[in-house]
Tab-separated table of C-alpha atoms in Angstrom:
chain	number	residue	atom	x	y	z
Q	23	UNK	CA	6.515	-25.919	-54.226
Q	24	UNK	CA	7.959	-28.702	-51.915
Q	25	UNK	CA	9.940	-25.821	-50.063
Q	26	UNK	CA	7.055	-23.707	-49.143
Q	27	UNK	CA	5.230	-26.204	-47.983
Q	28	UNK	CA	7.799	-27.692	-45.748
Q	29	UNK	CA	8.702	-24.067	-44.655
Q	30	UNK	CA	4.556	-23.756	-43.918
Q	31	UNK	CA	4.992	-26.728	-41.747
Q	32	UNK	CA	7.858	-25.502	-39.836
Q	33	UNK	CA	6.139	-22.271	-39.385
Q	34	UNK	CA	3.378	-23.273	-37.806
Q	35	UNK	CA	5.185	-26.191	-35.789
Q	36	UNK	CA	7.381	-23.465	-34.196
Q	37	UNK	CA	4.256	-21.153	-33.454
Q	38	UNK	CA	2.697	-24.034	-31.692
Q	39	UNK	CA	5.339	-24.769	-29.701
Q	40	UNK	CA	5.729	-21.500	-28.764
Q	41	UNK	CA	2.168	-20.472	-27.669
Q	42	UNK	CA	1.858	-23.911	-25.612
Q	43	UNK	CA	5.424	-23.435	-23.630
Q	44	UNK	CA	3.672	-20.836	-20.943
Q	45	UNK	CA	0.866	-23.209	-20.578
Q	46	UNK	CA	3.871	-26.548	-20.408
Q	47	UNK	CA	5.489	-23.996	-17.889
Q	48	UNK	CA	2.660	-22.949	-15.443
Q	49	UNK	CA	2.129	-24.904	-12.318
Q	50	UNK	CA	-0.816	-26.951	-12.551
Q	51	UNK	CA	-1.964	-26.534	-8.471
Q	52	UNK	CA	-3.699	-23.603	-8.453
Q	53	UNK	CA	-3.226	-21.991	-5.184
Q	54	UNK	CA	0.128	-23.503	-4.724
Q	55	UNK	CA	-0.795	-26.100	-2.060
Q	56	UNK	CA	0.855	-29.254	-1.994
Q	57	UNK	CA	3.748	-29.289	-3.916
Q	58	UNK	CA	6.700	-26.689	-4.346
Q	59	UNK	CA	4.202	-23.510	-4.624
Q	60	UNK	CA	5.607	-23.010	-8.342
Q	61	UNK	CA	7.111	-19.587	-6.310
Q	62	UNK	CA	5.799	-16.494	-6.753
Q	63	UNK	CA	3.554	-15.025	-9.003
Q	64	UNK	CA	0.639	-12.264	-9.750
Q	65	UNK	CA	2.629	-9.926	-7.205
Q	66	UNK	CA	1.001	-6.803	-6.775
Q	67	UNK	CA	2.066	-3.346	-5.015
Q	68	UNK	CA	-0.181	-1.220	-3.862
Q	69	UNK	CA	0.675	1.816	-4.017
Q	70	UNK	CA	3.022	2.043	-6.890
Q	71	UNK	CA	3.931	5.350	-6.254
Q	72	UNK	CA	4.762	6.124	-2.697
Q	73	UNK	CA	6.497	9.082	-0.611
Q	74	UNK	CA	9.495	8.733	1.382
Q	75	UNK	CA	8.463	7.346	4.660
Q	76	UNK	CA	5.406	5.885	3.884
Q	77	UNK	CA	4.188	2.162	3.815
Q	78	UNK	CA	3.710	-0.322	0.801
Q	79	UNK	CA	1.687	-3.227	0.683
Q	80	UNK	CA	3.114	-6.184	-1.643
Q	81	UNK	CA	0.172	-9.546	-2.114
Q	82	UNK	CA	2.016	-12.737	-3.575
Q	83	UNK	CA	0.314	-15.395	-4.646
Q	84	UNK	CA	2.119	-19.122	-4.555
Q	85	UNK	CA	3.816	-18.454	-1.655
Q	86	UNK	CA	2.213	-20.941	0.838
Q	87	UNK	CA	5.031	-21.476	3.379
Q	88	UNK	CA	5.968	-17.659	3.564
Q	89	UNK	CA	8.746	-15.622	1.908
Q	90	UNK	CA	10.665	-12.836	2.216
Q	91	UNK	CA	10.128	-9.540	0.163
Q	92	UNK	CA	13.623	-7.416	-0.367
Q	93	UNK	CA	14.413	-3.718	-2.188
Q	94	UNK	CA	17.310	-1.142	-1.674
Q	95	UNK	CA	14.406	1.254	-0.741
Q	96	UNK	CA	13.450	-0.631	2.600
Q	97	UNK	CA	14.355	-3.644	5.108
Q	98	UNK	CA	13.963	-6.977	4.191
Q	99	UNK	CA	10.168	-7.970	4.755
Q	100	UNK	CA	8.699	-11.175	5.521
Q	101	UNK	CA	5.468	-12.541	3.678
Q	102	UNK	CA	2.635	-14.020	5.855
Q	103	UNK	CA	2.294	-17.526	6.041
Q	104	UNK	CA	-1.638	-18.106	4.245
Q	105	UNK	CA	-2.169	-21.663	2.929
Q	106	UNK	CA	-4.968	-20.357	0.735
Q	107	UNK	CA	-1.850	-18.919	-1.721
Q	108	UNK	CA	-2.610	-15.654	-0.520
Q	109	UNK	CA	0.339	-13.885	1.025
Q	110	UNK	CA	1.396	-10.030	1.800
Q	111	UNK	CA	3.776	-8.164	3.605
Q	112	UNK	CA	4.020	-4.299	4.785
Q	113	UNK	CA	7.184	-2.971	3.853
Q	114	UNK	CA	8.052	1.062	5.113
Q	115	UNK	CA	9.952	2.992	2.852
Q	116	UNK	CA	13.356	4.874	4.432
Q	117	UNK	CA	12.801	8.156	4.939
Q	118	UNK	CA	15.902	9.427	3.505
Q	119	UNK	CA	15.348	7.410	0.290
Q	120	UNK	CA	16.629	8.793	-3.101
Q	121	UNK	CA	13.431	9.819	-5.158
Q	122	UNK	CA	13.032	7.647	-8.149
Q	123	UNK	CA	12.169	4.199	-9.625
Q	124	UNK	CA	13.184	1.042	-7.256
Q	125	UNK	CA	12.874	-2.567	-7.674
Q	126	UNK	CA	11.399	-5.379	-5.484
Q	127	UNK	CA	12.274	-9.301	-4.758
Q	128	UNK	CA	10.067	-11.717	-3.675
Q	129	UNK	CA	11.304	-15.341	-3.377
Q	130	UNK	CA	9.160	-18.351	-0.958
Q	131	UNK	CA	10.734	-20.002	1.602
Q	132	UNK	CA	9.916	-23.496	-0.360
Q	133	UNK	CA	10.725	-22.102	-4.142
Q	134	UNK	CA	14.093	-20.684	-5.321
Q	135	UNK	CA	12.340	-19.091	-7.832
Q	136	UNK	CA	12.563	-14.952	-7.481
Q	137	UNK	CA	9.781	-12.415	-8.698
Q	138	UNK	CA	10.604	-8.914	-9.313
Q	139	UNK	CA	8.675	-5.716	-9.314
Q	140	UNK	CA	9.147	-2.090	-9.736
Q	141	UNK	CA	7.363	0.976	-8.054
Q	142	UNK	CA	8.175	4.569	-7.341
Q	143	UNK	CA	9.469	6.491	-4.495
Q	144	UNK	CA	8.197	10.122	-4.373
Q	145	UNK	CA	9.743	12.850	-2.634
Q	146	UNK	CA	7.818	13.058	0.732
Q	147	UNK	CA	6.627	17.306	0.835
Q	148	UNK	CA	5.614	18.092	4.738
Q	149	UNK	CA	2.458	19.854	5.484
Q	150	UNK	CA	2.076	23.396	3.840
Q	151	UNK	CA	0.320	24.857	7.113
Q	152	UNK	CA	3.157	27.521	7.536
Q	153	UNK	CA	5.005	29.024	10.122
Q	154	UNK	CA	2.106	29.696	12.422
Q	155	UNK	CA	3.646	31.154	15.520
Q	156	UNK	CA	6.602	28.554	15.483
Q	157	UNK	CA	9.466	31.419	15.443
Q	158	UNK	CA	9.535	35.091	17.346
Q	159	UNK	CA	9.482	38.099	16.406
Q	160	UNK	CA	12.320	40.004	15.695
Q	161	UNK	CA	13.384	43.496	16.425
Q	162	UNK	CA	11.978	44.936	13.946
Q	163	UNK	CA	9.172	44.058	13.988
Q	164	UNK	CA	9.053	44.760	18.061
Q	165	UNK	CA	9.653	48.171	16.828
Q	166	UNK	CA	6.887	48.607	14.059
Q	167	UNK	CA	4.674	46.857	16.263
Q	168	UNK	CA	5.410	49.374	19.460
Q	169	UNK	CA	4.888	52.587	16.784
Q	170	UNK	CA	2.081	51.874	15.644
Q	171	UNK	CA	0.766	51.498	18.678
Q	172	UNK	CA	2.248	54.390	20.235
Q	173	UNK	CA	0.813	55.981	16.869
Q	174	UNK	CA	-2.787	54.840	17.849
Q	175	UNK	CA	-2.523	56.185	21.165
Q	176	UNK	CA	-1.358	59.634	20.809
Q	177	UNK	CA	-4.018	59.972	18.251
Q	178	UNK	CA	-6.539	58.853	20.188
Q	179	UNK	CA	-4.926	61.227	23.308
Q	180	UNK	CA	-5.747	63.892	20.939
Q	181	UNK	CA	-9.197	62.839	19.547
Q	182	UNK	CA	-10.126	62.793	23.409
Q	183	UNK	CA	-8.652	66.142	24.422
Q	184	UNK	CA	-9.731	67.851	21.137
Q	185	UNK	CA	-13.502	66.426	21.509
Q	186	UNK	CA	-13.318	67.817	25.405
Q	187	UNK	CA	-12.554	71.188	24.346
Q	188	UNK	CA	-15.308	71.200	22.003
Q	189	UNK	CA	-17.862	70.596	24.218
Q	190	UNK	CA	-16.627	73.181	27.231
Q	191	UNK	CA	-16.604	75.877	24.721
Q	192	UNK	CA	-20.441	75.000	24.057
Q	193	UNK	CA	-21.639	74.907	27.853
């Protein structure tokens, strides 16, 4: 009976311990002003799914001195500087990037500590409007073209002639 108990104890000593650690671990400024930030945190991307070539927007919070946003997908970025904790940065996808899942890194200038988050890179499709007089014709279809013309001609050449004689013969 002693052993159960003592393992009870334990138990719930260990599930105390580790339900308060994220709350021992948080910073306790919100906002991040006046100390070291606690780095960042609650980063955001919006979109999370985005085609070659086009722009993401990444919002940090903690970062009140600035920061610096980094991915294989596209340059290195700088955050904003926003004392009210608030920071974001634009970031433009390479064109020629490989379609698939990429990660991101933010670290603040006064924090070592590094963020990381993932997002998608779509393969960019161009606009489905055709070819809409953007090549020539070729020859053969000069030569379709010029018969069936010639074709409309001669036949109406002969509608007009034929209709003529048709009304002489009458008068």
């Amino acid at each position: 009976m002693r052993a159960a108990r003592t393992l009870a104890v334990t138990a719930t000593a260990f599930a105390a311990i580790g339900l308060a650690a994220p709350l021992a671990a948080a910073d306790g400024n919100p906002g991040g002003q006046g100390g070291n930030g606690g780095g960042p945190r609650d980063v955001t991307i919006s979109p999370a799914a985005v085609h070659q070539g086009s722009t993401l927007t990444i919002t940090v919070k903690g970062c009140t001195r600035g920061g610096t946003v980094t991915s294989n997908a596209f340059p290195q970025t700088n955050l904003s500087v926003n004392p009210n904790g608030i920071s974001t940065a634009i970031a433009r996808v390479f064109n020629h990037a490989t379609p698939g899942n990429y990660n991101l890194a933010v670290r603040c200038h006064d924090n070592p500590n590094v963020a990381t988050r993932q997002f998608t890179v779509l393969e960019a499709r161009g606009a489905m409007g055709g070819l809409g007089g953007s090549l020539s014709p070729s020859s053969t279809e000069m030569a379709v073209g010029g018969s069936l013309v010639a074709a409309a001609a001669l036949g109406g050449g002969l509608f007009i002639v034929r209709r003529r004689h048709m009304s002489s013969g009458k008068v």
